[in-house]
Short mmCIF file of C-alpha atoms in Angstrom, two decimals:
data_model
loop_
_atom_site.label_atom_id
_atom_site.label_comp_id
_atom_site.label_asym_id
_atom_site.label_seq_id
_atom_site.Cartn_x
_atom_site.Cartn_y
_atom_site.Cartn_z
CA MET N 382 -43.18 -21.10 29.24
CA GLN N 383 -40.15 -21.78 26.90
CA LEU N 384 -38.42 -18.88 25.28
CA LYS N 385 -35.49 -18.69 22.79
CA ALA N 386 -32.67 -16.32 23.85
CA GLU N 387 -33.38 -14.20 20.85
CA GLN N 388 -37.06 -13.88 21.83
CA LEU N 389 -36.42 -12.58 25.35
CA ALA N 390 -36.06 -8.84 24.55
CA ARG N 391 -39.30 -8.60 22.80
CA HIS N 392 -40.99 -10.65 25.44
CA LEU N 393 -39.83 -8.41 28.21
CA GLN N 394 -41.04 -5.25 26.30
CA GLY N 395 -44.61 -6.29 27.01
CA GLN N 396 -44.23 -7.99 30.51
CA CYS N 397 -41.94 -8.97 33.34
CA LEU N 398 -42.94 -12.37 34.87
CA SER N 399 -42.15 -13.32 38.45
CA VAL N 400 -39.90 -16.23 37.61
CA TYR N 401 -37.17 -16.68 34.96
CA LEU N 402 -34.71 -19.39 34.59
CA LEU N 403 -31.66 -18.84 32.27
CA SER N 404 -29.51 -21.80 31.53
CA GLY N 405 -26.46 -22.43 29.11
CA ASP N 406 -22.76 -22.81 28.93
CA GLU N 407 -22.06 -19.54 26.96
CA PRO N 408 -21.38 -17.17 29.84
CA LEU N 409 -21.61 -14.06 27.69
CA LEU N 410 -25.07 -14.76 26.32
CA VAL N 411 -26.43 -15.92 29.70
CA GLN N 412 -25.02 -12.78 31.21
CA GLU N 413 -26.63 -10.54 28.55
CA CYS N 414 -30.12 -12.40 29.00
CA ALA N 415 -29.75 -11.80 32.70
CA ASP N 416 -29.10 -8.22 32.07
CA LEU N 417 -32.29 -7.96 30.13
CA VAL N 418 -34.31 -9.42 32.83
CA ARG N 419 -32.82 -7.14 35.48
CA SER N 420 -33.55 -3.97 33.45
CA ALA N 421 -37.13 -5.16 32.97
CA ALA N 422 -37.49 -5.92 36.51
CA ARG N 423 -36.33 -2.44 37.55
CA ALA N 424 -38.76 -0.94 35.11
CA ALA N 425 -41.44 -2.89 36.51
CA GLY N 426 -40.68 -1.53 40.05
CA CYS N 427 -38.00 -3.82 41.57
CA SER N 428 -35.60 -1.40 43.10
CA GLU N 429 -33.68 -3.85 45.19
CA ARG N 430 -31.52 -7.03 44.26
CA GLU N 431 -30.45 -9.84 46.44
CA VAL N 432 -27.92 -12.43 45.21
CA LEU N 433 -27.92 -16.10 46.45
CA ASP N 434 -24.86 -18.18 45.22
CA THR N 435 -25.56 -22.00 45.66
CA GLY N 436 -21.77 -22.58 44.69
CA PRO N 437 -20.23 -22.33 48.24
CA LYS N 438 -20.52 -25.34 50.40
CA ASP N 439 -21.98 -23.35 53.43
CA PHE N 440 -24.96 -22.27 51.28
CA SER N 441 -28.17 -22.91 52.82
CA TRP N 442 -31.38 -23.31 50.76
CA GLU N 443 -33.32 -21.88 53.62
CA SER N 444 -32.08 -18.50 52.64
CA LEU N 445 -34.12 -18.72 49.55
CA LEU N 446 -37.32 -19.23 51.65
CA HIS N 447 -36.20 -16.48 53.92
CA SER N 448 -36.04 -14.06 51.13
CA ALA N 449 -39.42 -14.89 49.82
CA ALA N 450 -40.89 -14.41 53.35
CA GLU N 451 -38.78 -11.21 54.18
CA MET N 452 -40.58 -7.87 53.66
CA SER N 453 -38.45 -4.92 52.49
CA LEU N 454 -38.09 -2.20 55.03
CA PHE N 455 -39.55 0.19 52.69
CA GLY N 456 -42.10 -2.25 50.99
CA GLU N 457 -39.98 -2.25 47.82
CA ARG N 458 -40.18 -5.05 45.42
CA LYS N 459 -36.87 -6.98 44.65
CA VAL N 460 -35.11 -9.28 42.31
CA ILE N 461 -33.85 -12.43 43.86
CA GLU N 462 -30.99 -13.69 41.76
CA LEU N 463 -30.26 -17.40 42.54
CA ARG N 464 -26.94 -18.58 40.86
CA LEU N 465 -26.79 -22.37 40.13
CA PRO N 466 -23.55 -22.89 38.55
CA ASP N 467 -23.82 -26.80 37.87
CA GLY N 468 -27.46 -26.80 36.97
CA LYS N 469 -28.34 -29.38 39.70
CA PRO N 470 -29.95 -28.05 42.97
CA GLY N 471 -30.14 -31.54 44.41
CA ALA N 472 -33.00 -32.81 46.54
CA GLU N 473 -32.72 -30.11 49.15
CA GLY N 474 -32.59 -27.36 46.44
CA SER N 475 -35.55 -28.90 44.34
CA LYS N 476 -37.67 -28.89 47.48
CA ALA N 477 -36.64 -25.27 48.30
CA LEU N 478 -37.44 -24.15 44.76
CA CYS N 479 -40.83 -25.66 44.70
CA ALA N 480 -41.73 -24.35 48.25
CA TYR N 481 -40.63 -20.90 47.05
CA LEU N 482 -43.00 -21.02 44.01
CA GLU N 483 -45.87 -22.06 46.40
CA GLN N 484 -45.48 -19.40 48.90
CA ALA N 485 -44.20 -16.44 46.85
CA SER N 486 -46.48 -13.49 46.49
CA GLY N 487 -45.41 -12.66 42.97
CA ASP N 488 -44.25 -9.20 43.77
CA ASP N 489 -40.57 -10.13 43.56
CA VAL N 490 -38.77 -11.51 40.56
CA LEU N 491 -36.78 -14.86 41.00
CA LEU N 492 -34.06 -14.89 38.42
CA VAL N 493 -32.23 -18.34 38.36
CA ILE N 494 -28.97 -18.37 36.52
CA SER N 495 -27.71 -21.67 35.77
CA GLY N 496 -25.17 -23.52 33.94
CA LYS N 497 -26.28 -26.08 31.22
CA ILE N 498 -29.16 -28.10 32.46
CA ASP N 499 -29.09 -31.72 31.10
CA ARG N 500 -32.21 -33.48 29.70
CA GLN N 501 -32.73 -35.58 32.96
CA SER N 502 -32.91 -32.40 35.05
CA GLN N 503 -35.29 -30.85 32.57
CA ASN N 504 -37.89 -33.61 33.44
CA SER N 505 -37.41 -32.95 37.15
CA LYS N 506 -39.99 -31.53 39.42
CA TRP N 507 -38.23 -28.35 40.25
CA TYR N 508 -37.55 -27.52 36.56
CA LYS N 509 -41.04 -28.24 35.44
CA ALA N 510 -42.49 -25.98 38.27
CA LEU N 511 -40.18 -23.10 37.11
CA GLU N 512 -41.30 -23.58 33.61
CA LYS N 513 -45.00 -23.48 34.70
CA SER N 514 -44.67 -20.51 36.94
CA GLY N 515 -42.49 -18.37 34.58
CA ALA N 516 -40.19 -18.51 31.59
CA VAL N 517 -37.37 -20.77 30.91
CA VAL N 518 -34.63 -19.63 28.48
CA GLN N 519 -32.10 -22.21 27.25
CA VAL N 520 -29.03 -20.32 25.89
CA TRP N 521 -27.23 -22.34 23.17
CA PRO N 522 -23.54 -21.65 22.19
CA VAL N 523 -22.79 -20.17 18.98
CA GLY N 524 -21.11 -22.72 16.71
CA ALA N 525 -18.75 -22.13 13.73
CA ARG N 526 -21.72 -22.26 11.30
CA GLU N 527 -23.80 -19.72 13.19
CA MET N 528 -21.00 -17.46 13.97
CA PRO N 529 -21.15 -15.31 10.66
CA ARG N 530 -24.88 -14.54 11.32
CA TRP N 531 -24.47 -13.96 14.88
CA LEU N 532 -21.70 -11.51 14.05
CA ARG N 533 -23.72 -9.72 11.26
CA GLN N 534 -26.62 -9.37 13.75
CA ARG N 535 -24.27 -7.98 16.31
CA LEU N 536 -22.81 -5.49 13.97
CA GLY N 537 -26.34 -4.64 12.85
CA GLN N 538 -27.18 -3.67 16.53
CA ALA N 539 -24.09 -1.45 16.54
CA GLY N 540 -25.38 0.37 13.45
CA LEU N 541 -22.80 -1.15 11.08
CA ASP N 542 -23.02 -3.38 7.94
CA ILE N 543 -20.34 -5.68 6.79
CA ASP N 544 -19.09 -7.15 3.50
CA ASP N 545 -19.25 -10.82 2.95
CA ASP N 546 -15.39 -11.27 2.72
CA ALA N 547 -14.83 -9.14 5.72
CA LEU N 548 -17.35 -11.19 7.74
CA GLU N 549 -15.66 -14.51 6.50
CA LEU N 550 -12.29 -13.31 7.95
CA LEU N 551 -13.75 -11.92 11.13
CA ALA N 552 -15.60 -15.06 11.92
CA GLU N 553 -12.31 -17.33 11.08
CA ARG N 554 -10.26 -15.11 13.30
CA LEU N 555 -12.60 -15.25 16.38
CA GLU N 556 -13.08 -18.89 16.40
CA GLY N 557 -16.21 -18.81 18.45
CA ASN N 558 -14.87 -16.46 21.21
CA LEU N 559 -17.91 -14.43 21.98
CA TYR N 560 -16.09 -12.09 24.46
CA ALA N 561 -13.36 -11.30 21.81
CA ALA N 562 -16.22 -10.72 19.16
CA VAL N 563 -17.75 -8.04 21.44
CA GLN N 564 -14.36 -6.25 21.71
CA GLU N 565 -13.88 -6.61 18.00
CA VAL N 566 -17.24 -5.01 17.26
CA GLU N 567 -16.37 -2.04 19.56
CA LYS N 568 -13.12 -1.68 17.60
CA LEU N 569 -14.80 -1.81 14.32
CA LYS N 570 -17.23 0.91 15.51
CA LEU N 571 -14.20 3.30 15.63
CA LEU N 572 -12.43 2.11 12.53
CA ALA N 573 -15.32 1.71 10.17
CA ASP N 574 -15.73 4.45 7.42
CA GLY N 575 -19.22 5.48 8.09
CA LYS N 576 -21.38 2.43 8.73
CA GLN N 577 -19.78 0.02 6.24
CA VAL N 578 -17.26 -2.60 7.51
CA THR N 579 -14.94 -3.53 4.66
CA LEU N 580 -12.24 -6.31 4.39
CA ALA N 581 -9.65 -3.49 4.86
CA THR N 582 -11.28 -2.38 8.05
CA VAL N 583 -11.33 -5.87 9.48
CA THR N 584 -7.79 -6.61 8.45
CA THR N 585 -6.66 -3.34 10.31
CA ALA N 586 -8.57 -4.51 13.45
CA VAL N 587 -7.38 -8.06 13.25
CA LEU N 588 -3.75 -7.36 12.58
CA ASP N 589 -3.68 -4.58 15.13
CA ASN N 590 -2.04 -2.13 12.70
CA ALA N 591 0.67 -4.40 11.76
CA ARG N 592 3.48 -2.66 9.82
CA TYR N 593 3.27 -4.87 6.75
CA ASN N 594 0.11 -4.85 4.77
CA LEU N 595 -1.36 -8.29 4.54
CA PHE N 596 -2.66 -7.99 0.95
CA THR N 597 0.52 -6.38 -0.18
CA MET N 598 2.23 -9.62 1.15
CA VAL N 599 -0.20 -11.79 -0.81
CA ASP N 600 0.19 -9.84 -4.16
CA THR N 601 3.90 -9.89 -3.53
CA ALA N 602 3.90 -13.68 -3.44
CA LEU N 603 1.54 -13.77 -6.55
CA ALA N 604 4.09 -11.57 -8.52
CA GLY N 605 6.84 -14.13 -7.71
CA ASN N 606 9.03 -11.94 -5.37
CA ALA N 607 9.89 -14.78 -2.79
CA GLU N 608 12.45 -12.78 -0.83
CA ALA N 609 10.20 -9.73 -0.23
CA THR N 610 7.34 -12.12 0.60
CA LEU N 611 9.40 -13.72 3.32
CA ARG N 612 10.63 -10.45 4.72
CA MET N 613 6.97 -9.34 5.04
CA VAL N 614 5.81 -12.46 6.64
CA HIS N 615 8.72 -12.56 9.10
CA GLY N 616 7.88 -8.94 9.84
CA LEU N 617 4.44 -9.83 10.79
CA ARG N 618 5.50 -12.69 12.94
CA GLY N 619 8.08 -10.45 14.75
CA GLU N 620 5.29 -8.11 15.61
CA GLY N 621 3.18 -10.73 17.20
CA THR N 622 0.66 -10.98 14.47
CA ASP N 623 -1.87 -13.99 14.64
CA ALA N 624 -1.28 -16.63 12.06
CA VAL N 625 -4.93 -17.12 11.47
CA PRO N 626 -5.62 -14.07 9.34
CA LEU N 627 -2.47 -14.63 7.25
CA LEU N 628 -3.50 -18.19 6.60
CA TRP N 629 -6.94 -17.03 5.68
CA ALA N 630 -5.70 -14.54 3.22
CA VAL N 631 -3.23 -16.84 1.47
CA THR N 632 -5.81 -19.77 1.47
CA ARG N 633 -8.41 -17.39 -0.12
CA GLU N 634 -6.13 -16.25 -2.93
CA ILE N 635 -5.11 -19.80 -3.76
CA ARG N 636 -8.60 -20.87 -3.74
CA ALA N 637 -9.47 -18.04 -6.37
CA LEU N 638 -6.44 -18.95 -8.43
CA TYR N 639 -7.44 -22.58 -8.49
CA ALA N 640 -10.98 -21.70 -9.70
CA LEU N 641 -9.47 -19.43 -12.41
CA GLN N 642 -7.11 -22.06 -13.65
CA LEU N 643 -9.64 -24.71 -14.06
CA GLU N 644 -11.52 -22.49 -16.42
CA LEU N 645 -8.44 -21.39 -18.25
CA GLU N 646 -7.36 -25.04 -18.70
CA VAL N 647 -10.45 -26.00 -20.52
CA GLY N 648 -9.95 -23.17 -23.01
CA GLN N 649 -12.02 -20.33 -21.59
CA PRO N 650 -10.67 -16.76 -22.65
CA ARG N 651 -8.57 -15.08 -20.03
CA SER N 652 -10.56 -11.76 -20.18
CA ALA N 653 -13.91 -13.50 -19.76
CA VAL N 654 -12.64 -15.67 -16.86
CA PHE N 655 -10.99 -12.52 -15.06
CA ASN N 656 -14.37 -10.66 -15.70
CA SER N 657 -16.57 -13.45 -14.31
CA HIS N 658 -14.40 -13.70 -11.12
CA ARG N 659 -14.03 -9.94 -10.86
CA VAL N 660 -10.20 -9.77 -10.89
CA TRP N 661 -9.42 -6.08 -10.50
CA LYS N 662 -7.30 -4.45 -13.17
CA SER N 663 -4.57 -3.46 -10.80
CA ARG N 664 -4.12 -7.14 -9.80
CA GLU N 665 -4.17 -8.64 -13.30
CA ALA N 666 -0.47 -8.79 -13.65
CA ALA N 667 0.25 -10.42 -10.41
CA VAL N 668 -2.60 -12.95 -10.82
CA THR N 669 -1.58 -13.70 -14.45
CA ALA N 670 2.15 -14.27 -13.19
CA ALA N 671 0.91 -16.78 -10.53
CA LEU N 672 -1.30 -18.70 -13.11
CA GLN N 673 1.49 -18.95 -15.49
CA ARG N 674 3.66 -20.58 -12.83
CA HIS N 675 1.08 -23.04 -11.20
CA SER N 676 -1.38 -25.39 -12.75
CA SER N 677 -4.61 -26.42 -11.15
CA ARG N 678 -3.03 -29.48 -9.81
CA ALA N 679 -0.34 -27.64 -8.11
CA LEU N 680 -2.80 -25.10 -6.68
CA GLY N 681 -4.86 -27.97 -5.40
CA ALA N 682 -1.91 -29.28 -3.61
CA MET N 683 -1.27 -25.86 -2.04
CA LEU N 684 -4.86 -26.00 -0.68
CA GLN N 685 -4.11 -29.29 0.95
CA ASP N 686 -0.96 -27.74 2.62
CA ALA N 687 -3.07 -24.90 3.81
CA LEU N 688 -5.53 -27.41 5.44
CA ALA N 689 -2.62 -28.97 7.09
CA ILE N 690 -1.42 -25.45 8.46
CA ASP N 691 -4.95 -24.93 9.71
CA GLY N 692 -4.62 -28.14 11.73
CA SER N 693 -1.19 -26.99 13.08
CA ILE N 694 -2.67 -23.65 14.40
CA LYS N 695 -5.49 -25.51 16.02
CA GLY N 696 -3.25 -28.13 17.49
CA PHE N 697 -4.69 -31.03 15.40
CA ALA N 698 -1.54 -31.54 13.49
CA ASP N 699 2.22 -31.53 14.04
CA GLY N 700 4.58 -28.95 12.86
CA ASP N 701 5.15 -25.10 13.59
CA PRO N 702 2.45 -23.19 11.59
CA TRP N 703 4.59 -20.29 10.90
CA ASP N 704 7.27 -22.45 9.25
CA ARG N 705 4.75 -24.29 7.26
CA LEU N 706 3.39 -20.76 6.22
CA ASP N 707 6.88 -19.80 5.12
CA ARG N 708 6.94 -22.95 2.81
CA LEU N 709 3.52 -22.40 1.46
CA LEU N 710 4.20 -18.80 0.58
CA LEU N 711 7.60 -19.78 -1.07
CA THR N 712 5.81 -22.46 -3.22
CA LEU N 713 3.22 -19.70 -4.29
CA ALA N 714 5.91 -17.22 -5.01
CA HIS N 715 8.15 -19.73 -7.12
#
């Protein structure tokens, strides 16, 4: 039987099979799937757990067969947890796994936790035997495109809902680090006002209560106060703030200005453009000042600069990202 990782919890509510194979190269998700199986096995009466790690050179596959044949002193059922880091048991391991499946009584639960298993191994005899005898769960990593959906689901499990712009910042900040994501969700549970996670909530969590407010810095740049803007960004840098949320906030604002300016340059009324783009009354003066200084062409060039800074942060381009952020903010403020 093949199962998707997201199907496992529901599957285990109705049954606990005697064999599970969990494989993948996303440790957190594999570990969480393993926890689900362990919990279901305990509920089904498996009160003991034996761990066999195939990683050490002195590991003997005979220990798996001994575990299958060995009766508990008190007749208790157990979980035999077999760890297969490289996803390749070899000839001896393949033979032992097939032999285990032939002689196992079905009372115990064999939980195989493996690294990513390649396509060739998925066609092997041992893999097919495990798939036939129980359930195989391939755990896929969460990519950049899937990260927002995964985060929203994770927050939902914690009883939280999140605004779209807050979700965008959070996903950008975490860059696929699921362990960090779990920590951020726990932090947001404490910071959220009620059950709604807003952009301000995420900013507070991401910036770790930095002394300077990120959005105040952006509005200061829009208003044209270059000196104050640099003072704020240098303060954030001095406190160890990550460059990612700063770049995200600046890029988001430049992108919004670019969209506004495109409509204004073809003669659309300013009030109508501001209303359609939901520019807050409190920000109209700063936004207007920035639009008076910068054409759509200039704003497009700034977006290209922001893209280059993103490359510097991720190591794809040369240059210090903080120095380039300084220059971008100065350009925006002048």
